[in-house]
Coordinates of C-alpha atoms and ligand atoms in Angstrom, one line a residue:
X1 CA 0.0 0.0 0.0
X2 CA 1.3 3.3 -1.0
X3 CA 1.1 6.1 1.5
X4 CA 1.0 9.8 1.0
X5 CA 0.4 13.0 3.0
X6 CA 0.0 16.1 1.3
X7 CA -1.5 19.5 3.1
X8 CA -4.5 21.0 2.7
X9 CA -5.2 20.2 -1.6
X10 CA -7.7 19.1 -3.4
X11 CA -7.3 15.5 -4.3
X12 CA -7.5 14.8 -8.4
X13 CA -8.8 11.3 -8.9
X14 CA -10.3 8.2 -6.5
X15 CA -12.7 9.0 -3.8
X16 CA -12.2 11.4 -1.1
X17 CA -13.6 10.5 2.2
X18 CA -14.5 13.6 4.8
X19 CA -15.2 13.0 8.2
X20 CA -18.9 15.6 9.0
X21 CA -18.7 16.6 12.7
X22 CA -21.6 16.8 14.5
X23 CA -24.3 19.4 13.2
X24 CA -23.0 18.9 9.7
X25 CA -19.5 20.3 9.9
X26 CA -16.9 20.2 8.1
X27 CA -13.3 21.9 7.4
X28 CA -10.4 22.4 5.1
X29 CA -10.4 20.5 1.4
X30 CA -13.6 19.2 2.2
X31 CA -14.7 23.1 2.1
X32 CA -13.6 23.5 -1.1
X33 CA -15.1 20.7 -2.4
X34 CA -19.1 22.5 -1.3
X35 CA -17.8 25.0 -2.9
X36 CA -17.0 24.2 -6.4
X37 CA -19.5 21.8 -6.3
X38 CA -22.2 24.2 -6.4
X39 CA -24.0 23.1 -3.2
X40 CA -24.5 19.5 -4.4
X41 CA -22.5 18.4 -1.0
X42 CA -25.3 19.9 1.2
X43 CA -28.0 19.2 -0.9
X44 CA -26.6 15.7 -0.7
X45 CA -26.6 16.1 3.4
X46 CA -30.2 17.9 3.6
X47 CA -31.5 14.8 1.3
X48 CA -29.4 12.3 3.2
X49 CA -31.1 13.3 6.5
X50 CA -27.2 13.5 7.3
X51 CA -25.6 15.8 9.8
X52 CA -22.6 13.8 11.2
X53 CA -24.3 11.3 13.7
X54 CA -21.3 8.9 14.2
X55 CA -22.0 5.7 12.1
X56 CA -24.1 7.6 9.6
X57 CA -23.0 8.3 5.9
X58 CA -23.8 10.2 2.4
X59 CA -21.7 9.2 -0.7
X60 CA -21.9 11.4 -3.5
X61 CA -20.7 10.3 -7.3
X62 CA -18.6 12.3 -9.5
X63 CA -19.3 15.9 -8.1
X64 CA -19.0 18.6 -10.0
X65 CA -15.8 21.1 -9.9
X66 CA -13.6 17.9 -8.9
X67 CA -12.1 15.2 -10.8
X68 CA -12.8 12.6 -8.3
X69 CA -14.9 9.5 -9.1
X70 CA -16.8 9.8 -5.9
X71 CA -16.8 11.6 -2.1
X72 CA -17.7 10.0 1.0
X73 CA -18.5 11.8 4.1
X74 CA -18.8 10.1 7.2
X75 CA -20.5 10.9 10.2
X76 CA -17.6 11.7 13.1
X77 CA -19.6 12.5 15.9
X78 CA -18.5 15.2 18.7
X79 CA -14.5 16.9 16.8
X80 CA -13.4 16.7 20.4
X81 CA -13.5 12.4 20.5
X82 CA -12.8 12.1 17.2
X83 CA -11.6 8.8 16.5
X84 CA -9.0 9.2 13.3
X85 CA -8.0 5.3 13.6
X86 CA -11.7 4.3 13.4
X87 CA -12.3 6.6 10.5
X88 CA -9.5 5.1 8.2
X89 CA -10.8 1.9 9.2
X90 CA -14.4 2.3 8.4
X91 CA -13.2 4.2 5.4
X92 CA -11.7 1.5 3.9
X93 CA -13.8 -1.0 4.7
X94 CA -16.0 1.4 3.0
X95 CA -14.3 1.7 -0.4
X96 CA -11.8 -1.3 -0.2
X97 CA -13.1 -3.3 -3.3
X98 CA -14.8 0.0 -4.8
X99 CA -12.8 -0.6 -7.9
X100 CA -11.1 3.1 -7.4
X101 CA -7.1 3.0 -6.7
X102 CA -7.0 6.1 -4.4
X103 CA -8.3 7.0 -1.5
X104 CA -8.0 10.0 0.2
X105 CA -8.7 10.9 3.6
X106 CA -9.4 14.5 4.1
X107 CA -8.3 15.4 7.5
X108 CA -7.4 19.0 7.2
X109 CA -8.3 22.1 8.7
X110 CA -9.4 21.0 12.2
X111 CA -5.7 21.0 13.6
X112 CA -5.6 17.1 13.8
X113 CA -2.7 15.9 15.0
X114 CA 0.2 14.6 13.5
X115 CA -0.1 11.0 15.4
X116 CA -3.9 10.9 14.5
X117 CA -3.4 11.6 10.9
X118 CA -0.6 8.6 11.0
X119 CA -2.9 6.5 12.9
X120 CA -5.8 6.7 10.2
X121 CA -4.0 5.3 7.7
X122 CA -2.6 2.3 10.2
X123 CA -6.8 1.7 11.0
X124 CA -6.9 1.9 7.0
X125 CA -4.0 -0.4 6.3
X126 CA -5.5 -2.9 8.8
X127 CA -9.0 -2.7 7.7
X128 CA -7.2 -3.7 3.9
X129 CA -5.3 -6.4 5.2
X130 CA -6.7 -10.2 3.7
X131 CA -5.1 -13.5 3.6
X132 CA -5.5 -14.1 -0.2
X133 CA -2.5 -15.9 -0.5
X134 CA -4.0 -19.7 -0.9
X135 CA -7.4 -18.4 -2.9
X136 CA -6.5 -19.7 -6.9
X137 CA -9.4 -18.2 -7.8
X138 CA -11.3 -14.9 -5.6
X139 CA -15.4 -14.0 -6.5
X140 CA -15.5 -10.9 -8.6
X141 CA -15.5 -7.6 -6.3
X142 CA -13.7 -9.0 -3.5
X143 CA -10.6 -8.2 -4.4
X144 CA -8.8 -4.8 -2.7
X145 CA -8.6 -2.3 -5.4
X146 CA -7.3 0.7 -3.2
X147 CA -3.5 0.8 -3.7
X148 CA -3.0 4.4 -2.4
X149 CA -3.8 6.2 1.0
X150 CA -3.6 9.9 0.6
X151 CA -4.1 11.8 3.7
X152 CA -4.4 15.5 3.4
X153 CA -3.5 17.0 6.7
X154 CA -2.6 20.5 8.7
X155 CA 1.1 19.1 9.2
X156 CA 2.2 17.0 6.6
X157 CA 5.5 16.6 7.0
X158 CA 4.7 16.1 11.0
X159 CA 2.5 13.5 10.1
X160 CA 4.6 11.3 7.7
X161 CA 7.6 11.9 10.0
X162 CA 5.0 9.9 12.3
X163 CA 4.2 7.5 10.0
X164 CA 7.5 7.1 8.9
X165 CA 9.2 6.6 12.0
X166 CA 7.1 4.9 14.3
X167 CA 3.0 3.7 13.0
X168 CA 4.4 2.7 9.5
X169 CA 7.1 0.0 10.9
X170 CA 4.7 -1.1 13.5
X171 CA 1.7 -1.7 11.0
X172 CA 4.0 -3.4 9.0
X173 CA 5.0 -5.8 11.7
X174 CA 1.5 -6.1 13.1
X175 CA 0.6 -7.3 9.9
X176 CA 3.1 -10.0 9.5
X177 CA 2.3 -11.6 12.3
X178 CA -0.8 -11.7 10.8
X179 CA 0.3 -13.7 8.0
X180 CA 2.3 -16.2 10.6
X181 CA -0.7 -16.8 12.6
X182 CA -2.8 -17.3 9.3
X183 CA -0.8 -19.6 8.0
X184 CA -1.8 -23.3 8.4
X185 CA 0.7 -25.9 10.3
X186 CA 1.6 -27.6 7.0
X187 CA 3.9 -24.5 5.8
X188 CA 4.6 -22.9 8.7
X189 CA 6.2 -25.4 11.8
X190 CA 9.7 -24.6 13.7
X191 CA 12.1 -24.9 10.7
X192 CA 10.7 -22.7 8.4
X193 CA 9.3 -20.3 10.9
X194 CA 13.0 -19.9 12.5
X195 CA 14.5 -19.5 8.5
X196 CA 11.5 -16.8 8.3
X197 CA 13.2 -15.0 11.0
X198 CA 16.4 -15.8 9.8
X199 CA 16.0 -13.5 7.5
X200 CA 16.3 -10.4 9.9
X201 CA 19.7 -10.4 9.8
X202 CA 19.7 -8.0 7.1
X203 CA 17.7 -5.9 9.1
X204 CA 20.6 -5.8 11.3
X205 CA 19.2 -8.2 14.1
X206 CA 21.3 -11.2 14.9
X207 CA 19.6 -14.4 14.7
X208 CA 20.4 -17.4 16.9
X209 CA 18.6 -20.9 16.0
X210 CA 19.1 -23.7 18.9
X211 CA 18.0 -27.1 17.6
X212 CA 17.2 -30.2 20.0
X213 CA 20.3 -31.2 20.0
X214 CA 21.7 -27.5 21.7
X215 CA 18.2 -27.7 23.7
X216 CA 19.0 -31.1 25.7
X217 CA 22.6 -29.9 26.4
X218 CA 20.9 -27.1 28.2
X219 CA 18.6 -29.2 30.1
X220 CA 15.6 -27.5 28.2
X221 CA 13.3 -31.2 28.6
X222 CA 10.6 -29.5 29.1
X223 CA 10.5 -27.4 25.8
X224 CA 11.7 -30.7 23.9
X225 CA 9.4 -32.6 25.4
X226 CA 6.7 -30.9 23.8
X227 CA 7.7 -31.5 20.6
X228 CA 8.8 -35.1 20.7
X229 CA 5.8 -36.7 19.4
X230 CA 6.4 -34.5 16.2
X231 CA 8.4 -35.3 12.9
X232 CA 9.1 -31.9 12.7
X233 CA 12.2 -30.7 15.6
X234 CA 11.7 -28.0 18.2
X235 CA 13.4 -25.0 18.3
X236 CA 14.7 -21.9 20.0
X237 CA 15.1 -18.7 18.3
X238 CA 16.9 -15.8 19.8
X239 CA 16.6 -12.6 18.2
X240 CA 19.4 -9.6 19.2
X241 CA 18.5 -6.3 18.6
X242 CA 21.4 -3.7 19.9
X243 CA 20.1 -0.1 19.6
X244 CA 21.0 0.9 23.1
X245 CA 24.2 2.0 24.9
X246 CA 26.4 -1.2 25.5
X247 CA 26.2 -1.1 29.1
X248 CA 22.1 -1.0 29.5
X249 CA 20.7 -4.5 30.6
X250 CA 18.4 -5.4 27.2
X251 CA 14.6 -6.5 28.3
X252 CA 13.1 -9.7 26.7
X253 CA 10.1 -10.4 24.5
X254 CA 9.6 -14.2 24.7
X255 CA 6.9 -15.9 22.9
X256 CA 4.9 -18.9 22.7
X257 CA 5.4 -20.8 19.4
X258 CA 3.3 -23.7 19.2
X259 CA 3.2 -24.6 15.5
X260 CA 0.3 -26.6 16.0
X261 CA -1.7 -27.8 19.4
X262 CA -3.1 -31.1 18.9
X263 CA -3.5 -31.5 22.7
X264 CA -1.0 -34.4 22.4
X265 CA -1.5 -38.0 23.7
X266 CA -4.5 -35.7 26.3
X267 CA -6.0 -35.2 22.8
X268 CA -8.2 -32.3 22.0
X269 CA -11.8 -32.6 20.5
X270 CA -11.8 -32.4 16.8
X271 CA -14.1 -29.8 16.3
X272 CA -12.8 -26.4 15.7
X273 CA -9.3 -28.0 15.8
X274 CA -8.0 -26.1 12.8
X275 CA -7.6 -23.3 14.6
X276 CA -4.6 -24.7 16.6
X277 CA -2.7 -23.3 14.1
X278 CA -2.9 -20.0 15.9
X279 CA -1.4 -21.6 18.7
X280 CA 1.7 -20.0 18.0
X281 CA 0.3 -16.0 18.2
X282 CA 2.8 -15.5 21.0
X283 CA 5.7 -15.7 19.0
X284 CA 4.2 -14.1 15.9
X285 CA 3.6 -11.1 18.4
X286 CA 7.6 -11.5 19.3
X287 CA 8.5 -11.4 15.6
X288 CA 6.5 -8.7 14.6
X289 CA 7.0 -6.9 17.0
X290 CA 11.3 -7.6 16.6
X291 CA 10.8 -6.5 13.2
X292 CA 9.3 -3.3 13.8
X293 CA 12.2 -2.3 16.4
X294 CA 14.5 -2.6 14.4
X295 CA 13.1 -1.3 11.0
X296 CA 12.0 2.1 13.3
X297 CA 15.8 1.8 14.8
X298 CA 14.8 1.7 17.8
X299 CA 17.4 3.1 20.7
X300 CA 16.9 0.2 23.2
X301 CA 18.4 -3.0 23.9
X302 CA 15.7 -5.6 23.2
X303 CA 16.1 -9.4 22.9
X304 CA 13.0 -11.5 21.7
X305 CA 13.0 -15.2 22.5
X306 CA 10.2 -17.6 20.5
X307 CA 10.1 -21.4 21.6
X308 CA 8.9 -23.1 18.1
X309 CA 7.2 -26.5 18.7
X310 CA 4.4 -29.1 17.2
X311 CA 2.8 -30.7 19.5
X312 CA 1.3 -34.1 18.3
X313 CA 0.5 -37.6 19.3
X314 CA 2.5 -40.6 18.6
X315 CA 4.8 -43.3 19.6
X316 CA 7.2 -41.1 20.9
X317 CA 5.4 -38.6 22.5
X318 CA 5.4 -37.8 26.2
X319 CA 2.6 -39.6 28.1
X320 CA 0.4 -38.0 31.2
X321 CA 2.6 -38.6 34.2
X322 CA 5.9 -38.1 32.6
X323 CA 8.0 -36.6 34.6
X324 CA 10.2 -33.9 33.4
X325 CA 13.2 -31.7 34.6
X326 CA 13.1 -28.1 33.3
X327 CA 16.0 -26.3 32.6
X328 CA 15.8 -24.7 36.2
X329 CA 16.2 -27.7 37.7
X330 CA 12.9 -27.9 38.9
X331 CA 10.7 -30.9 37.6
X332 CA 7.4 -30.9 36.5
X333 CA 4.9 -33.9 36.3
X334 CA 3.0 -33.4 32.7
X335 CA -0.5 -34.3 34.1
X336 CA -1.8 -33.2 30.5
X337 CA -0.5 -33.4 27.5
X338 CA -2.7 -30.3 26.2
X339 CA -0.9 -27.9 28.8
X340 CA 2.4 -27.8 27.0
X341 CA 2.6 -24.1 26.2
X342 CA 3.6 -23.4 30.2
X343 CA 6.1 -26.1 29.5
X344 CA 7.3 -24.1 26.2
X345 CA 7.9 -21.1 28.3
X346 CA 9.4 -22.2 31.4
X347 CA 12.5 -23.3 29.7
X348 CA 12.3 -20.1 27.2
X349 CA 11.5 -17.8 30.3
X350 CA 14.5 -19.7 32.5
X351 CA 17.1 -19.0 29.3
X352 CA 16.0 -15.3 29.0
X353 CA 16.9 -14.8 32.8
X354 CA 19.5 -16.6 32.9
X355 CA 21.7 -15.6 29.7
X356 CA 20.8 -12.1 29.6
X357 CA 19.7 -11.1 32.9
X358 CA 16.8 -8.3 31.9
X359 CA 15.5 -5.7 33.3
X360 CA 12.2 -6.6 32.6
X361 CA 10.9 -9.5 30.2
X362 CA 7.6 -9.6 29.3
X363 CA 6.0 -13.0 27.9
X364 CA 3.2 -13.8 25.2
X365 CA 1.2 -16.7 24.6
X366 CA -2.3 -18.3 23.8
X367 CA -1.9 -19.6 26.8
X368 CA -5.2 -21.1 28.0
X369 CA -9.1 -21.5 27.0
X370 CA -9.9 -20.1 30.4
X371 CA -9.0 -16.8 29.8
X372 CA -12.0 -16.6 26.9
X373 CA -14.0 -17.2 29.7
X374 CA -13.2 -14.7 32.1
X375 CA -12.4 -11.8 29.4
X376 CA -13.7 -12.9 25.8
X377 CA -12.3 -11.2 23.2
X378 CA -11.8 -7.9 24.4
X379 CA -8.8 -8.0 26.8
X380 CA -5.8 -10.3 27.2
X381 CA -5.2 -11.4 30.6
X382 CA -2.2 -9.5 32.6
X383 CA -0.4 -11.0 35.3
X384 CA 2.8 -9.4 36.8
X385 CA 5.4 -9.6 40.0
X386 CA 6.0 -6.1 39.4
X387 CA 3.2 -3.1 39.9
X388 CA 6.2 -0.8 38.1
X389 CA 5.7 -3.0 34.7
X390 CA 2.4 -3.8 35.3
X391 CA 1.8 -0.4 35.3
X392 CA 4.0 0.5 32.4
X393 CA 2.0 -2.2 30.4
X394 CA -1.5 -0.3 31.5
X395 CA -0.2 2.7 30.0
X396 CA 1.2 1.4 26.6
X397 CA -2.3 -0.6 26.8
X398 CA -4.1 2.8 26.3
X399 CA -1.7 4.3 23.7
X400 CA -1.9 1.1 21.7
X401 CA -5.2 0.8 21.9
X402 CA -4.8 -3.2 22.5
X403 CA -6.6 -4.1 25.8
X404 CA -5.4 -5.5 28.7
X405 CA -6.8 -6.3 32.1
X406 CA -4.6 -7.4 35.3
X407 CA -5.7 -10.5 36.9
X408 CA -4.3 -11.7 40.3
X409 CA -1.3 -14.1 41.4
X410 CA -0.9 -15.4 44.7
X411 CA 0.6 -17.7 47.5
X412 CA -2.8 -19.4 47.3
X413 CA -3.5 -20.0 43.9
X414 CA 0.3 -21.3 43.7
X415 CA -0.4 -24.0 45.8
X416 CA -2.7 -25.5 43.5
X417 CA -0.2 -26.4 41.2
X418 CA 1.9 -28.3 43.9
X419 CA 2.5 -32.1 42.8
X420 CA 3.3 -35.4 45.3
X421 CA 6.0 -36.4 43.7
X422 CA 7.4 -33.5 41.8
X423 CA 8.7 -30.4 42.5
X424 CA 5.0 -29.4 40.5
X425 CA 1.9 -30.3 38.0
X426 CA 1.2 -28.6 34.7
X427 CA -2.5 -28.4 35.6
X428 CA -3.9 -26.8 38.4
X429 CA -7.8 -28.0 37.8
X430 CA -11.0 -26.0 36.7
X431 CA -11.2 -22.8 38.7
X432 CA -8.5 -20.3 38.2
X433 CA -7.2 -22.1 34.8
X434 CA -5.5 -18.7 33.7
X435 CA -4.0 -18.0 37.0
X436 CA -2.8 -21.2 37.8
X437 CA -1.1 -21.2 34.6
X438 CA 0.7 -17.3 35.3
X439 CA 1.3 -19.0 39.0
X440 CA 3.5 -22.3 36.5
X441 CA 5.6 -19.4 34.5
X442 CA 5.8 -17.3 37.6
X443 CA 8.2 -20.6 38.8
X444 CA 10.3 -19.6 36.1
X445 CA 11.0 -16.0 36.1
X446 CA 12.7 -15.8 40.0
X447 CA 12.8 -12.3 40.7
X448 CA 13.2 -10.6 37.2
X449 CA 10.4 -8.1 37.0
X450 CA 8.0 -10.2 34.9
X451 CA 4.5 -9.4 32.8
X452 CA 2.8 -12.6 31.6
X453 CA 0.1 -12.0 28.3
X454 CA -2.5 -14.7 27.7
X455 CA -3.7 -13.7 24.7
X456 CA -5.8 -17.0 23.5
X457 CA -8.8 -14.1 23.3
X458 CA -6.9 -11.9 21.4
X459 CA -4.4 -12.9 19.4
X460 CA -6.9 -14.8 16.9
X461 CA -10.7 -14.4 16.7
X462 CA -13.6 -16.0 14.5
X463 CA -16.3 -13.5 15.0
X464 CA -15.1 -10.2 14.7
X465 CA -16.8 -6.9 14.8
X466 CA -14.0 -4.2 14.6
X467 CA -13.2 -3.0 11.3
X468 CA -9.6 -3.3 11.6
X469 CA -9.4 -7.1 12.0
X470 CA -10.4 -9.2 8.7
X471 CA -9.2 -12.5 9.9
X472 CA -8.1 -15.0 12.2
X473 CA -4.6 -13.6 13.4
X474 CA -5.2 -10.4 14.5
X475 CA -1.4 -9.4 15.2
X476 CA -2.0 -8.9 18.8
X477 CA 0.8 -7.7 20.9
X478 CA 2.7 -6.1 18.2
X479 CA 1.7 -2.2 19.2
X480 CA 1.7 -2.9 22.6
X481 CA 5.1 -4.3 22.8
X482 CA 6.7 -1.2 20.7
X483 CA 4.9 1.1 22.7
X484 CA 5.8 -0.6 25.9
X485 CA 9.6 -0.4 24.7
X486 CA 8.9 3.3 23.2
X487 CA 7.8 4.6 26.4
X488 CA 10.0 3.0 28.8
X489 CA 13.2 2.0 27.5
X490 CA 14.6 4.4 24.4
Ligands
BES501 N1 -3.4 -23.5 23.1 C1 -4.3 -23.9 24.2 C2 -5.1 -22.7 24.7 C3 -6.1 -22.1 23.8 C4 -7.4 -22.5 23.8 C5 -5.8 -21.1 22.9 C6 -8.4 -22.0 22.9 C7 -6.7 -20.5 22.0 C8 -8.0 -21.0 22.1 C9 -3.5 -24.4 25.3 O1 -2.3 -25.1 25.0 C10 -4.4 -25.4 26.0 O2 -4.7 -26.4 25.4 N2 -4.7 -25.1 27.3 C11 -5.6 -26.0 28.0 C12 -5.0 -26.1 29.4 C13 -5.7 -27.1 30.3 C14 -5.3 -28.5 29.8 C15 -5.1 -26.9 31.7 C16 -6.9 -25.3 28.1 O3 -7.0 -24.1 28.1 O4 -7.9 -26.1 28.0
MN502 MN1 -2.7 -27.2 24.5
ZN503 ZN1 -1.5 -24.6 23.2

C-alpha cells in the first residue's frame, strides 16, 4: 500500500472521504469541495437526513468542480472524540473493493494531530489487510482495489515523520504476524518459521537458531518434550536487537510458538481443531514486534526469545505422568498433554533470565481456554510480580489501543499447582485455569520483574466486529510491545 500526505489540496482522482462533525460540519479540502460543487454536498446532506451522527454516511458520485470519481463523508460525531484510527478503518472497509485506486482521507483544517493523521491510515491499512495468498481463484469484487492512502492534513510533513518513524514499521510488523498466525501448520512449523526469521539479519538483528540437539545440552526437557511426538524438531530462536548503549541491561520479549496444538497424547476434540494453528500468536507477536524495532531503529536494547514446537501424538510422545526436569532444575509432572505451552515457556522464560539477565521480560502466549471465559475477546489477561511493569504495560495498553486487564497471582493460587511427587503439575484443575497457569511461568521468572500476556482471546478471533481485524490472526501484541519499549526503554 502506497502512502501519501499532502497539506490541505484538493485530491484529483479516486474517492475522497470527509469526516462531518456533529451538526454537519466540516473543514479544510472538504470546504472546497461545497464549494466548487455548487451546493450539491449539502444538498446531498439535507436529502441524506445527514448531519454527522457517528455511524451515519452520504456518498456522493462524481461531483461537480472535482475530478474525483466519488466523495464520502462520514458521520464523526462530537470533533473533540474524534476517532481518526476508526475513521480510516471504516473508510476502507467502506471503499476497499470499490474498484477506485486512491483513496483519500481529508483530514485537514481541524488541527488534527500529526499522530492521529498517522494513525488513520494504520486503521486503513489494517482494515485492507486479507489473507488471499491460498485463494487460486477470488469472487468478482472482493478483491482490494485501493492501492493508495492519501491523507491531506494540517502538518504534513509532522504526520509522515510519524508514519515514517514509528506507526508505518509497527503496522507493518502487526501485519506480519498476521500472515504467521494465518498460515496453516503444513507450511509454517519450527524450521521454516525460525528461517523466516532468519531473514532479519539484514535488518541488522542477529539471529540465533538452537536445535534439540543444543536444547538437551541445556537441560531444556521441558521445551523438547513438547515437541517429541512430532516429525518436525523443536526450536529456539533468539533474536538480538542492539540499539541501546552497551552497558544498558536489554529486556526480553519471549513468545509462545506452538506450530500446531493437537492436545497431544491428552488429545483435544476435533471440532474447531483447525484453529490450533494460531497456537503459536505468541511468538508471531515476538516477531512482529522484533521487526518493527528494528526497521524504526529503535534506541533500546531488546532481545526476543520464540520457543517453536508441534505438538502431536504418537509413539514417541510424552505420556500423562511423565516426569520432566526443566532447565531450572525444577521438575514438573505433565499431568496433561494439552498444557504444553507453560512447558514451552518455562524453559524459554528460564534462558531469558538466565543468559541475559533483563530488566524486565515480558511473555506472550495463547496460553489457556480459560481466559476466553473470564475476558472474551476484548482484553488479554495481565499477570505481573512487578506493579512498576504492570503499570508500564496499562499505560502502553491505552496508547496502543490493544486491551489489557490485570488478573491476580498469589501464595494461594500457587499452591494449586503443587504435585506429590514432583517439584509441580502442569495443571492446576477447573477454577482459576489462567491464573494457575501465570502462577507455573511465575516458577520460572525468580525475581526478574516479569508481565505474563494470555492472549488465546486476542491474538486470533472467528467472530469479529471491529473494522480493523479481517481474519483469524489479528497481530495482537505487536503495538503494545513497541509502545511498551517506546515509552520506557529508548
Ligand atoms: N493453546 C491452548 C489454549 C487455547 C485454547 C488457545 C483456545 C486458544 C484458544 C493451550 O495449549 C491449552 O490447550 N490449554 C488448556 C490447558 C488445560 C489443559 C489446563 C486449556 O485451556 O484447556
Ligand atoms: Mn494445549
Ligand atoms: Zn497450546
Amino acid at each position: 500500500m502506497k502512502v501519501i500526505f499532502v497539506g490541505s489540496e484538493k485530491a484529483s482522482s479516486g474517492v475522497g472521504v470527509i469526516p462531518v462533525f456533529k451538526g454537519g460540519k466540516f473543514y479544510g479540502a472538504a470546504k472546497r469541495y461545497a464549494r466548487d460543487s455548487v451546493g450539491q454536498i449539502k444538498a446531498a446532506m439535507k436529502a441524506g437526513h445527514f448531519n454527522g451522527e457517528k455511524g451515519s454516511s452520504v456518498s456522493l458520485y462524481a461531483p461537480t468542480g472535482s475530478k474525483l470519481a466519488g466523495l464520502l463523508l462520514k458521520g464523526a460525531g462530537e470533533k473533540t472524540d474524534f476517532d481518526a484510527e476508526m475513521f480510516g478503518a471504516t473508510a476502507m472497509k467502506a471503499l476497499r473493493v470499490s474498484g477506485e485506486k486512491t483513496l483519500t482521507l481529508h483530514l485537514d483544517g481541524f488541527k488534527l494531530k500529526p499522530d492521529d493523521a498517522a494513525r488513520a491510515v494504520v486503521g486503513a491499512r489494517l482494515a485492507a489487510y486479507h489473507f488471499f495468498k491460498y485463494r487460486t481463484k477470488l469472487p468478482k469484487g472482493s478483491e482490494t482495489t485501493i492501492t493508495t492512502i492519501r491523507v491531506s492534513v494540517d502538518d504534513s510533513a509532522k504526520a509522515r515523520a510519524a508514519y515514517q518513524k514509528f506507526h508505518g514499521p509497527i503496522c507493518d510488523g502487526q501485519l506480519m504476524a498476521r500472515d504467521l498466525v494465518n498460515e496453516p501448520a503444513n507450511t509454517l512449523y519450527p524450521n521454516s518459521y525460525a528461517a523466516r526469521i532468519k531473514k532479519f539479519q539484514k535488518l541488522g538483528v542477529k539471529v540465533e537458531i538452537l536445535g534439540e540437539k543444543k536444547m538437551k545440552e541445556l537441560g531444556m526437557d521441558a521445551l523438547v518434550g513438547v515437541g517429541q511426538g512430532s516429525r518436525r524438531e523443536s526450536q529456539l530462536v533468539v533474536m538480538h536487537w542492539n540499539g541501546g548503549k552497551k552497558s544498558d541491561k536489554p529486556v526480553c520479549l519471549v513468545g509462545k510458538g506452538v506450530t500446531f496444538d493437537t492436545g497431544g497424547i491428552s488429545l483435544k476434540p476435533g471440532a474447531g481443531m483447525w484453529d490450533m494453528k494460531a497456537d503459536m500468536g505468541g511468538s508471531a507477536a515476538v516477531v512482529g514486534a522484533m521487526h518493527a524495532i528494528a526497521t524504526r531503529k529503535a534506541k533500546a536494547n531488546v532481545i526476543g526469545i520464540v520457543g517453536l514446537a508441534e505438538n502431536m501424538p504418537d509413539g514417541n510422545a510424552q505420556n500423562p505422568g511423565d516426569i520432566v526436569t526443566s532447565m531450572s532444575g525444577q521438575t514438573i509432572e505433565v499431568q496433561n498433554t494439552d498444557a504444553e505451552g507453560r512447558l514451552v515457556l518455562a524453559d524459554a522464560l528460564w534462558y531469558a533470565k538466565e543468559r541475559f539477565k533483563p530488566q524486565a521480560m515480558v511473555d506472550l502466549a495463547t496460553l489457556t481456554g480459560a481466559i476466553l471465559i473470564a475476558l472474551g475477546h476484548e482484553h488479554a489477561g495481565l499477570f505481573s510480580n512487578s506493579d512498576k511493569v504492570a503499570k508500564a504495560f496499562a499505560k502502553a495498553s491505552k496508547h496502543s489501543t490493544e486491551k489489557t486487564w490485570r488478573l491476580p497471582l498469589a501464595p494461594e493460587y500457587d499452591r494449586l499447582i503443587n504435585s506429590p511427587i514432583a517439584d509441580m503439575k502442569n495443571i492446576g484443575g477447573r477454577p482459576a485455569g489462567s491464573i494457575t497457569a501465570a502462577q507455573f511461568l511465575q516458577r520460572f521468572v525468580a525475581d526478574t520483574p516479569w508481565v505474563h500476556l494470555d492472549i488465546a482471546g486476542t491474538a486470533m478471533k472467528n467472530d469479529r466486529k471491529d473494522p480493523r481485524e479481517t481474519t483469524l490472526g489479528t497481530g495482537f501484541g505487536v503495538r503494545l510491545l513497541n509502545q511498551w519499549v517506546a515509552d520506557n526503554y529508548e
